[in-house]
Amino acid sequence: MEIFHPAEILSRDEIAAVQTRRLARVVKRAARSPFYKAKLDEMGVDPESITSLDDLTRLPLTTKDDLRASYPFGMLADEHRELVRLHASSGTTGAPTVVYHTEKDLRTWADLMARCMHMAGMRKEDVFQNIAGYGLFTGGLGIHYGAERLGCLTIPAGAGNTARQIKLLRDFNVSAVHIIPSYALYLAGVVAEQGLDPRDLPPRIALIGAEPHSEEARRRIEEMLGLKAYNSYGLSEMNGPGVAFECEHQNGMHLWEDSYIAEILDPQTQEPVAEGEVGELVMTTLTREAMPLLRYRTRDLTRFLPGECACGRLHRRIDRITGRADDMLIIKGVNIYPMQIEKILLAVPEVAQNYQIVLEREGYIDQIKVRVEIKEEFFIEDMRVLGGIQKRIAGLLRNELLVTPRVELVEAKSLPTSEGKASRVVDLRETKD
Ligand code: ADP
Ligand code: ZN
């Protein structure tokens, strides 16, 4: 196996040893911040007493609300003069949170990112186009510095402007891209609509992440664009991208355990879930200087995958993120995640690249409506054919969700798209009261 960084091939014992040593260090460092100093004092935890991995559970959990409450400086463990950058989360679920980096933090992050890219098959010789918003969003600069660290010719294309993206891909014979999955589907659709085959675009590798997506979405991206797509997971609070990534085997994401301690906890009780069960991913940063976070509750739902990966790396793998705990919809008493809907829709050949979930209220009853784009060649069919497609989709959704959604077929490219993370759910329930 070719590796980028020696930490990739640590044994389980070596990982435990690194984690133990770094945990002790990071807790002392965290205790320099006003937030953790108060928290640890209140819990009666002496940072010096953290000497083994079993001590982890004595540490406080940290929530997004804690970050918001200590905005802007309360979690800072370093002096202002040591800071060189800050990033803020996209604010998908509310007020933003801020994360600071020292110069060393940025180097560590770029190393992690380069390690991920290398693991997915990128090499120095690749020409890399970063199709993601630059600015506070970590998918811009975070990915960018990783690609440069690996040694790739790196194009900071930014988000949007599809025609220019396509031109850059062709002009510079781009071999690898980073792109948000919903935008990858959109871009492929745009090329196809011009009567061209998106498979003729040069890239052979796409790094896709930043938003939940189904295996069906990955498959479509791979088939439409004729490349291999690798799942990339991260969040601003843990630097950004570079936390967990797929290797060549594409069977779950190796989470870099020399840099993060990961736990999967029951979101209600905060107790560890049984081996292999789905729960909330909770992480502790092991290498961060400016703003260490202890047992940060990501709200992201996943599970550890059993067994060892054929690539030989022993960093544990997490499953594709089902969604955020906040994404769960409750319709007629049934819990539904948007990803369950996506995986059904994108497996239907007549469905184009976009869909929208609309929540409505009729009287006191919540209803779910799914608006689905249909490929042009089917949309011009007569009503009977369309009626058949609609019924088939409704049936498939009912079997998966156990409630019957309304299905509305719409023309391809008629639903709103986003240059950044897709927002799939439109909630009209409040306004109807
Ligand atoms: P925000 O929380 O405001 O969107 P971030 O840009 O930090 O801010 O986004 C991090 C979040 O994006 C993660 O917590 C997760 O919910 C989602 N995410 C990132 N990568 C993936 C991925 N590969 N699969 C599913 N969800 C992802
Ligand atoms: Zn692997």
Short mmCIF file of C-alpha atoms and ligand atoms in Angstrom, two decimals:
data_model
loop_
_atom_site.label_atom_id
_atom_site.label_comp_id
_atom_site.label_asym_id
_atom_site.label_seq_id
_atom_site.Cartn_x
_atom_site.Cartn_y
_atom_site.Cartn_z
CA MET A 1 0.00 0.00 0.00
CA GLU A 2 1.26 3.48 -0.87
CA ILE A 3 0.79 5.94 1.94
CA PHE A 4 1.12 9.69 2.31
CA HIS A 5 1.67 9.78 6.06
CA PRO A 6 3.09 7.15 8.45
CA ALA A 7 0.10 7.61 10.79
CA GLU A 8 -2.08 5.88 8.20
CA ILE A 9 -0.61 2.49 9.03
CA LEU A 10 -0.45 2.59 12.81
CA SER A 11 -1.43 -0.64 14.56
CA ARG A 12 -4.39 -0.59 16.96
CA ASP A 13 -1.97 -0.57 19.91
CA GLU A 14 -0.07 2.34 18.43
CA ILE A 15 -3.31 4.25 17.84
CA ALA A 16 -4.30 3.71 21.48
CA ALA A 17 -0.90 4.91 22.66
CA VAL A 18 -1.02 8.06 20.52
CA GLN A 19 -4.57 8.78 21.64
CA THR A 20 -3.69 8.37 25.32
CA ARG A 21 -0.72 10.70 25.09
CA ARG A 22 -2.56 13.31 23.05
CA LEU A 23 -5.74 13.20 25.13
CA ALA A 24 -3.78 14.09 28.27
CA ARG A 25 -2.17 16.98 26.42
CA VAL A 26 -5.33 18.31 24.80
CA VAL A 27 -7.31 18.39 28.04
CA LYS A 28 -4.62 20.53 29.67
CA ARG A 29 -4.67 22.78 26.67
CA ALA A 30 -8.49 23.03 26.64
CA ALA A 31 -8.40 24.01 30.32
CA ARG A 32 -6.75 27.25 29.24
CA SER A 33 -10.01 28.40 27.65
CA PRO A 34 -12.57 30.19 29.84
CA PHE A 35 -15.30 27.75 28.79
CA TYR A 36 -13.48 24.50 29.61
CA LYS A 37 -11.78 25.90 32.70
CA ALA A 38 -15.20 26.66 34.18
CA LYS A 39 -16.66 23.39 32.97
CA LEU A 40 -13.85 21.18 34.30
CA ASP A 41 -13.81 23.05 37.63
CA GLU A 42 -17.53 22.62 37.97
CA MET A 43 -17.25 18.88 37.31
CA GLY A 44 -14.29 18.58 39.66
CA VAL A 45 -12.01 17.23 36.94
CA ASP A 46 -8.33 17.98 37.36
CA PRO A 47 -6.77 18.01 33.87
CA GLU A 48 -3.66 16.36 35.34
CA SER A 49 -5.77 13.34 36.28
CA ILE A 50 -6.54 12.46 32.68
CA THR A 51 -4.04 9.70 32.01
CA SER A 52 -5.87 6.95 30.12
CA LEU A 53 -8.52 6.57 27.45
CA ASP A 54 -10.95 5.38 30.12
CA ASP A 55 -10.82 8.89 31.55
CA LEU A 56 -12.58 10.17 28.44
CA THR A 57 -16.02 9.61 29.95
CA ARG A 58 -15.14 11.89 32.87
CA LEU A 59 -14.88 14.78 30.45
CA PRO A 60 -17.79 17.05 29.63
CA LEU A 61 -19.74 16.75 26.40
CA THR A 62 -19.70 19.90 24.27
CA THR A 63 -22.66 21.01 22.18
CA LYS A 64 -23.19 23.40 19.34
CA ASP A 65 -25.13 25.58 21.82
CA ASP A 66 -22.01 25.75 24.01
CA LEU A 67 -20.11 27.05 20.99
CA ARG A 68 -22.80 29.59 20.25
CA ALA A 69 -22.96 30.72 23.87
CA SER A 70 -19.21 31.23 24.05
CA TYR A 71 -19.11 33.07 20.71
CA PRO A 72 -16.85 34.77 19.80
CA PHE A 73 -13.89 34.09 22.12
CA GLY A 74 -14.96 31.85 25.00
CA MET A 75 -13.46 28.61 23.66
CA LEU A 76 -10.13 30.05 22.71
CA ALA A 77 -7.20 28.21 24.32
CA ASP A 78 -4.48 30.31 22.81
CA GLU A 79 -3.35 33.89 22.72
CA HIS A 80 -4.69 36.12 20.01
CA ARG A 81 -1.25 36.74 18.61
CA GLU A 82 -0.83 33.02 17.84
CA LEU A 83 -3.99 32.86 15.72
CA VAL A 84 -3.71 33.00 11.97
CA ARG A 85 -7.20 32.17 10.70
CA LEU A 86 -10.80 31.65 11.66
CA HIS A 87 -13.60 29.77 9.95
CA ALA A 88 -17.27 29.69 10.71
CA SER A 89 -19.74 26.89 10.10
CA SER A 90 -22.22 27.32 7.28
CA GLY A 91 -25.00 27.99 9.76
CA THR A 92 -27.24 25.35 8.15
CA THR A 93 -29.01 24.79 11.44
CA GLY A 94 -28.91 28.20 13.12
CA ALA A 95 -26.51 30.87 14.32
CA PRO A 96 -22.94 30.30 13.15
CA THR A 97 -20.07 29.12 15.30
CA VAL A 98 -16.46 30.12 14.97
CA VAL A 99 -13.28 28.03 15.00
CA TYR A 100 -9.76 29.44 15.26
CA HIS A 101 -6.48 28.07 13.95
CA THR A 102 -2.83 28.62 14.73
CA GLU A 103 -0.26 28.25 11.99
CA LYS A 104 0.46 24.72 13.21
CA ASP A 105 -3.25 23.89 13.23
CA LEU A 106 -3.44 24.81 9.57
CA ARG A 107 -0.43 22.66 8.72
CA THR A 108 -1.90 19.69 10.58
CA TRP A 109 -5.21 20.15 8.79
CA ALA A 110 -3.58 20.37 5.36
CA ASP A 111 -1.63 17.20 6.14
CA LEU A 112 -4.81 15.37 7.13
CA MET A 113 -6.55 16.57 4.00
CA ALA A 114 -3.66 15.56 1.75
CA ARG A 115 -3.66 12.15 3.41
CA CYS A 116 -7.35 11.74 2.51
CA MET A 117 -6.82 12.77 -1.09
CA HIS A 118 -3.88 10.44 -1.48
CA MET A 119 -5.88 7.58 0.04
CA ALA A 120 -8.60 8.16 -2.58
CA GLY A 121 -6.01 7.81 -5.33
CA MET A 122 -5.01 11.41 -6.03
CA ARG A 123 -1.33 12.06 -6.69
CA LYS A 124 0.99 15.01 -7.14
CA GLU A 125 0.52 14.76 -10.91
CA ASP A 126 -3.22 15.44 -10.68
CA VAL A 127 -4.77 18.71 -11.75
CA PHE A 128 -7.36 19.51 -9.12
CA GLN A 129 -10.37 21.81 -9.34
CA ASN A 130 -12.05 22.82 -6.11
CA ILE A 131 -15.71 23.44 -6.96
CA ALA A 132 -16.78 24.77 -3.57
CA GLY A 133 -17.43 28.13 -1.96
CA TYR A 134 -14.30 29.84 -0.70
CA GLY A 135 -14.69 32.08 2.30
CA LEU A 136 -15.86 31.01 5.72
CA PHE A 137 -16.97 27.60 4.41
CA THR A 138 -14.18 25.12 5.17
CA GLY A 139 -14.71 23.17 1.95
CA GLY A 140 -12.95 26.01 0.12
CA LEU A 141 -9.63 26.74 1.80
CA GLY A 142 -9.55 23.47 3.76
CA ILE A 143 -9.63 21.34 0.64
CA HIS A 144 -7.46 23.81 -1.26
CA TYR A 145 -4.49 23.64 1.09
CA GLY A 146 -4.74 19.85 1.20
CA ALA A 147 -4.42 19.63 -2.58
CA GLU A 148 -1.46 22.00 -2.58
CA ARG A 149 0.14 20.04 0.24
CA LEU A 150 -0.18 16.91 -1.90
CA GLY A 151 1.49 18.87 -4.69
CA CYS A 152 -1.38 19.09 -7.19
CA LEU A 153 -1.86 21.96 -9.58
CA THR A 154 -4.86 23.43 -7.78
CA ILE A 155 -7.62 25.54 -9.32
CA PRO A 156 -9.64 27.55 -6.78
CA ALA A 157 -12.76 27.58 -8.96
CA GLY A 158 -15.20 28.40 -6.19
CA ALA A 159 -18.91 27.61 -6.34
CA GLY A 160 -21.40 28.18 -9.13
CA ASN A 161 -21.00 29.53 -12.66
CA THR A 162 -21.49 26.12 -14.23
CA ALA A 163 -20.40 27.13 -17.73
CA ARG A 164 -17.07 28.40 -16.41
CA GLN A 165 -16.59 25.27 -14.28
CA ILE A 166 -17.03 23.10 -17.35
CA LYS A 167 -14.63 25.26 -19.36
CA LEU A 168 -11.95 25.02 -16.65
CA LEU A 169 -12.39 21.24 -16.45
CA ARG A 170 -11.77 20.95 -20.19
CA ASP A 171 -9.11 23.64 -20.68
CA PHE A 172 -6.82 22.36 -17.95
CA ASN A 173 -7.58 18.67 -18.39
CA VAL A 174 -8.61 18.49 -14.74
CA SER A 175 -8.24 14.96 -13.36
CA ALA A 176 -9.74 15.38 -9.88
CA VAL A 177 -12.42 17.61 -8.41
CA HIS A 178 -14.02 18.38 -5.10
CA ILE A 179 -17.73 19.03 -5.51
CA ILE A 180 -20.88 18.97 -3.40
CA PRO A 181 -22.96 15.94 -4.48
CA SER A 182 -26.16 17.83 -5.31
CA TYR A 183 -24.16 20.24 -7.47
CA ALA A 184 -22.34 17.34 -9.17
CA LEU A 185 -25.72 15.94 -10.24
CA TYR A 186 -26.79 19.36 -11.44
CA LEU A 187 -23.58 19.95 -13.40
CA ALA A 188 -23.84 16.53 -15.06
CA GLY A 189 -27.44 17.38 -15.99
CA VAL A 190 -26.40 20.69 -17.55
CA VAL A 191 -23.77 19.03 -19.74
CA ALA A 192 -26.19 16.30 -20.81
CA GLU A 193 -28.75 18.91 -21.74
CA GLN A 194 -26.29 20.54 -24.11
CA GLY A 195 -26.41 17.26 -25.99
CA LEU A 196 -22.92 16.33 -24.77
CA ASP A 197 -21.87 13.28 -22.79
CA PRO A 198 -20.73 14.31 -19.30
CA ARG A 199 -18.59 11.15 -19.30
CA ASP A 200 -16.31 12.89 -21.77
CA LEU A 201 -15.30 15.46 -19.15
CA PRO A 202 -11.71 14.78 -18.08
CA PRO A 203 -11.93 14.13 -14.26
CA ARG A 204 -11.37 10.56 -13.07
CA ILE A 205 -11.87 11.27 -9.37
CA ALA A 206 -14.49 13.32 -7.50
CA LEU A 207 -14.34 13.99 -3.79
CA ILE A 208 -17.94 14.46 -2.71
CA GLY A 209 -19.12 15.59 0.70
CA ALA A 210 -20.34 18.46 2.86
CA GLU A 211 -23.94 17.23 2.76
CA PRO A 212 -25.72 13.94 3.31
CA HIS A 213 -26.13 11.91 0.15
CA SER A 214 -27.23 8.38 -0.57
CA GLU A 215 -25.33 5.52 -2.17
CA GLU A 216 -27.73 5.97 -5.12
CA ALA A 217 -26.59 9.60 -5.51
CA ARG A 218 -22.94 8.47 -5.53
CA ARG A 219 -23.71 5.82 -8.13
CA ARG A 220 -25.44 8.36 -10.36
CA ILE A 221 -22.56 10.82 -10.06
CA GLU A 222 -20.12 8.05 -10.98
CA GLU A 223 -22.18 6.82 -13.91
CA MET A 224 -23.13 10.21 -15.31
CA LEU A 225 -19.64 11.69 -15.07
CA GLY A 226 -17.70 8.49 -15.68
CA LEU A 227 -15.46 8.75 -12.64
CA LYS A 228 -14.97 7.39 -9.13
CA ALA A 229 -16.58 9.39 -6.34
CA TYR A 230 -15.24 9.23 -2.78
CA ASN A 231 -17.20 10.26 0.28
CA SER A 232 -15.56 13.06 2.27
CA TYR A 233 -16.74 13.88 5.80
CA GLY A 234 -15.90 16.71 8.09
CA LEU A 235 -17.31 19.68 9.95
CA SER A 236 -16.00 23.12 10.81
CA GLU A 237 -15.85 22.30 14.50
CA MET A 238 -13.35 19.49 13.72
CA ASN A 239 -11.40 21.75 11.26
CA GLY A 240 -13.61 20.94 8.30
CA PRO A 241 -13.02 18.28 5.64
CA GLY A 242 -10.34 15.70 6.40
CA VAL A 243 -11.96 13.98 9.40
CA ALA A 244 -13.08 10.78 7.69
CA PHE A 245 -12.68 9.70 4.08
CA GLU A 246 -13.16 6.74 1.82
CA CYS A 247 -10.21 4.75 0.56
CA GLU A 248 -10.05 3.02 -2.82
CA HIS A 249 -12.47 0.35 -1.55
CA GLN A 250 -15.31 2.87 -1.04
CA ASN A 251 -16.75 0.90 1.84
CA GLY A 252 -17.18 3.45 4.61
CA MET A 253 -14.92 6.28 5.72
CA HIS A 254 -11.71 5.78 7.68
CA LEU A 255 -11.82 8.20 10.59
CA TRP A 256 -8.31 9.41 11.47
CA GLU A 257 -8.01 8.19 15.02
CA ASP A 258 -4.56 9.66 15.59
CA SER A 259 -6.22 13.09 15.29
CA TYR A 260 -9.71 12.50 16.67
CA ILE A 261 -11.21 10.24 19.31
CA ALA A 262 -14.62 9.17 18.07
CA GLU A 263 -17.50 7.84 20.14
CA ILE A 264 -20.96 6.87 18.98
CA LEU A 265 -23.52 7.69 21.63
CA ASP A 266 -27.25 7.36 22.02
CA PRO A 267 -28.47 10.93 21.36
CA GLN A 268 -31.03 10.68 24.18
CA THR A 269 -29.00 9.06 26.96
CA GLN A 270 -25.45 9.93 25.85
CA GLU A 271 -24.45 6.36 26.62
CA PRO A 272 -22.42 4.40 24.06
CA VAL A 273 -24.64 2.49 21.63
CA ALA A 274 -24.15 -1.24 21.19
CA GLU A 275 -21.33 -2.28 18.83
CA GLY A 276 -22.28 -1.42 15.27
CA GLU A 277 -25.49 0.45 16.15
CA VAL A 278 -26.33 3.88 14.75
CA GLY A 279 -25.98 6.85 17.06
CA GLU A 280 -24.59 10.35 17.30
CA LEU A 281 -20.96 10.80 16.38
CA VAL A 282 -19.09 12.54 19.21
CA MET A 283 -15.50 13.62 18.70
CA THR A 284 -12.54 14.98 20.62
CA THR A 285 -9.79 16.85 18.77
CA LEU A 286 -6.34 15.47 19.61
CA THR A 287 -4.00 17.83 17.83
CA ARG A 288 -5.65 21.21 17.83
CA GLU A 289 -3.91 24.08 19.57
CA ALA A 290 -6.05 27.20 19.21
CA MET A 291 -9.41 25.65 19.97
CA PRO A 292 -9.49 22.08 21.22
CA LEU A 293 -12.95 20.57 21.59
CA LEU A 294 -13.74 17.79 24.03
CA ARG A 295 -16.42 15.23 23.18
CA TYR A 296 -18.16 17.46 20.68
CA ARG A 297 -21.68 16.32 19.80
CA THR A 298 -21.85 16.53 16.01
CA ARG A 299 -25.59 15.70 15.74
CA ASP A 300 -24.54 13.52 12.79
CA LEU A 301 -25.88 9.99 12.82
CA THR A 302 -23.71 7.06 11.80
CA ARG A 303 -22.25 3.78 13.04
CA PHE A 304 -18.87 2.10 13.18
CA LEU A 305 -18.55 -0.50 10.46
CA PRO A 306 -17.46 -3.94 11.64
CA GLY A 307 -14.31 -5.70 10.48
CA GLU A 308 -11.12 -4.54 8.86
CA CYS A 309 -10.81 -2.82 5.51
CA ALA A 310 -9.03 -4.64 2.70
CA CYS A 311 -6.71 -1.64 2.27
CA GLY A 312 -4.95 -2.54 5.50
CA ARG A 313 -5.50 0.75 7.31
CA LEU A 314 -6.73 0.07 10.83
CA HIS A 315 -8.36 3.43 11.53
CA ARG A 316 -11.99 2.50 12.13
CA ARG A 317 -14.55 3.21 9.42
CA ILE A 318 -17.82 5.04 9.87
CA ASP A 319 -20.85 4.46 7.70
CA ARG A 320 -22.30 7.08 5.36
CA ILE A 321 -24.00 9.76 7.48
CA THR A 322 -27.75 9.03 7.58
CA GLY A 323 -28.45 12.68 8.32
CA ARG A 324 -28.35 15.08 11.20
CA ALA A 325 -30.46 14.35 14.22
CA ASP A 326 -32.15 17.69 13.35
CA ASP A 327 -33.09 16.43 9.86
CA MET A 328 -35.56 13.89 11.13
CA LEU A 329 -39.14 14.52 10.02
CA ILE A 330 -42.04 13.14 11.99
CA ILE A 331 -45.04 12.54 9.77
CA LYS A 332 -48.12 10.79 11.12
CA GLY A 333 -45.99 9.51 13.97
CA VAL A 334 -43.39 7.97 11.68
CA ASN A 335 -39.75 9.07 11.71
CA ILE A 336 -38.42 9.88 8.27
CA TYR A 337 -34.98 10.98 7.09
CA PRO A 338 -34.67 12.81 3.76
CA MET A 339 -31.96 10.32 2.72
CA GLN A 340 -34.52 7.49 2.76
CA ILE A 341 -36.48 9.44 0.17
CA GLU A 342 -33.43 10.26 -1.91
CA LYS A 343 -32.24 6.69 -2.20
CA ILE A 344 -35.64 5.59 -3.54
CA LEU A 345 -35.96 8.47 -6.00
CA LEU A 346 -32.48 8.30 -7.49
CA ALA A 347 -32.84 4.58 -8.14
CA VAL A 348 -35.80 5.28 -10.46
CA PRO A 349 -34.45 5.61 -14.03
CA GLU A 350 -37.03 8.21 -15.14
CA VAL A 351 -36.13 10.55 -12.28
CA ALA A 352 -33.80 13.45 -13.17
CA GLN A 353 -31.29 14.94 -10.72
CA ASN A 354 -33.34 16.97 -8.27
CA TYR A 355 -36.20 16.61 -5.82
CA GLN A 356 -37.83 18.53 -3.02
CA ILE A 357 -39.69 17.46 0.09
CA VAL A 358 -42.63 19.66 1.07
CA LEU A 359 -44.31 19.42 4.46
CA GLU A 360 -47.88 20.64 4.63
CA ARG A 361 -50.64 20.64 7.17
CA GLU A 362 -54.22 19.79 6.47
CA GLY A 363 -56.41 20.41 9.47
CA TYR A 364 -54.30 18.87 12.22
CA ILE A 365 -52.63 16.30 10.04
CA ASP A 366 -49.15 16.70 8.63
CA GLN A 367 -48.73 15.63 5.04
CA ILE A 368 -45.60 14.99 3.09
CA LYS A 369 -45.32 15.80 -0.57
CA VAL A 370 -42.39 14.86 -2.75
CA ARG A 371 -41.76 16.91 -5.86
CA VAL A 372 -39.65 14.97 -8.31
CA GLU A 373 -37.93 16.13 -11.47
CA ILE A 374 -38.52 13.80 -14.39
CA LYS A 375 -36.07 13.49 -17.29
CA GLU A 376 -37.12 15.41 -20.36
CA GLU A 377 -37.62 12.35 -22.57
CA PHE A 378 -40.22 10.97 -20.16
CA PHE A 379 -41.86 14.24 -19.30
CA ILE A 380 -43.13 14.66 -22.86
CA GLU A 381 -44.90 11.28 -22.65
CA ASP A 382 -48.67 11.25 -22.38
CA MET A 383 -50.53 11.55 -19.11
CA ARG A 384 -51.04 7.81 -18.80
CA VAL A 385 -47.32 7.09 -18.82
CA LEU A 386 -46.63 9.89 -16.36
CA GLY A 387 -49.46 8.66 -14.14
CA GLY A 388 -47.78 5.24 -14.12
CA ILE A 389 -44.42 6.69 -13.10
CA GLN A 390 -46.07 8.70 -10.35
CA LYS A 391 -47.87 5.64 -8.95
CA ARG A 392 -44.71 3.56 -9.07
CA ILE A 393 -42.72 6.20 -7.15
CA ALA A 394 -45.49 6.60 -4.57
CA GLY A 395 -45.56 2.83 -4.05
CA LEU A 396 -41.78 2.58 -3.61
CA LEU A 397 -41.83 5.47 -1.13
CA ARG A 398 -44.70 3.94 0.82
CA ASN A 399 -42.79 0.68 1.18
CA GLU A 400 -39.73 2.50 2.50
CA LEU A 401 -41.37 5.13 4.69
CA LEU A 402 -44.57 3.38 5.78
CA VAL A 403 -46.57 6.51 5.07
CA THR A 404 -47.90 7.44 1.65
CA PRO A 405 -46.52 10.71 0.38
CA ARG A 406 -48.09 12.72 -2.39
CA VAL A 407 -45.90 12.62 -5.45
CA GLU A 408 -45.80 15.48 -7.90
CA LEU A 409 -43.82 15.10 -11.11
CA VAL A 410 -42.17 18.24 -12.40
CA GLU A 411 -40.02 19.12 -15.36
CA ALA A 412 -36.25 18.60 -15.17
CA LYS A 413 -34.38 21.66 -13.86
CA SER A 414 -37.55 23.32 -12.55
CA LEU A 415 -36.77 22.92 -8.84
CA PRO A 416 -34.46 25.36 -7.06
CA THR A 417 -30.80 24.43 -6.96
CA SER A 418 -28.08 25.70 -4.69
CA GLU A 419 -24.43 26.40 -5.32
CA GLY A 420 -23.69 25.23 -1.81
CA LYS A 421 -25.41 22.66 0.35
CA ALA A 422 -28.79 21.66 -1.02
CA SER A 423 -31.82 22.46 1.08
CA ARG A 424 -34.28 19.74 0.24
CA VAL A 425 -37.05 20.27 2.74
CA VAL A 426 -39.64 23.05 2.53
CA ASP A 427 -41.81 23.30 5.60
CA LEU A 428 -45.13 25.02 4.95
CA ARG A 429 -46.76 23.80 8.15
CA GLU A 430 -46.31 26.84 10.36
CA THR A 431 -47.72 29.30 7.88
CA LYS A 432 -50.91 27.27 7.49
CA ASP A 433 -51.93 27.44 11.16
P1 ADP B 1 -23.05 23.45 8.95
O1 ADP B 1 -23.22 22.57 10.14
O2 ADP B 1 -23.55 24.82 9.19
O3 ADP B 1 -23.54 22.85 7.66
P2 ADP B 1 -20.31 22.78 8.21
O4 ADP B 1 -19.94 23.39 6.91
O5 ADP B 1 -19.28 22.67 9.24
O6 ADP B 1 -21.49 23.62 8.80
O7 ADP B 1 -20.90 21.36 7.86
C1 ADP B 1 -20.63 20.19 8.58
C2 ADP B 1 -21.79 19.25 8.46
O8 ADP B 1 -22.05 18.90 7.08
C3 ADP B 1 -21.57 17.94 9.14
O9 ADP B 1 -21.81 18.04 10.53
C4 ADP B 1 -22.57 17.05 8.43
O10 ADP B 1 -23.87 17.22 8.94
C5 ADP B 1 -22.51 17.54 7.01
N1 ADP B 1 -21.59 16.73 6.22
C6 ADP B 1 -20.32 17.02 5.90
N2 ADP B 1 -19.78 16.05 5.14
C7 ADP B 1 -20.72 15.11 4.98
C8 ADP B 1 -20.78 13.84 4.30
N3 ADP B 1 -19.76 13.34 3.61
N4 ADP B 1 -21.94 13.14 4.37
C9 ADP B 1 -22.99 13.63 5.06
N5 ADP B 1 -23.00 14.81 5.71
C10 ADP B 1 -21.89 15.55 5.67
ZN ZN B 2 -9.62 1.18 3.52
#
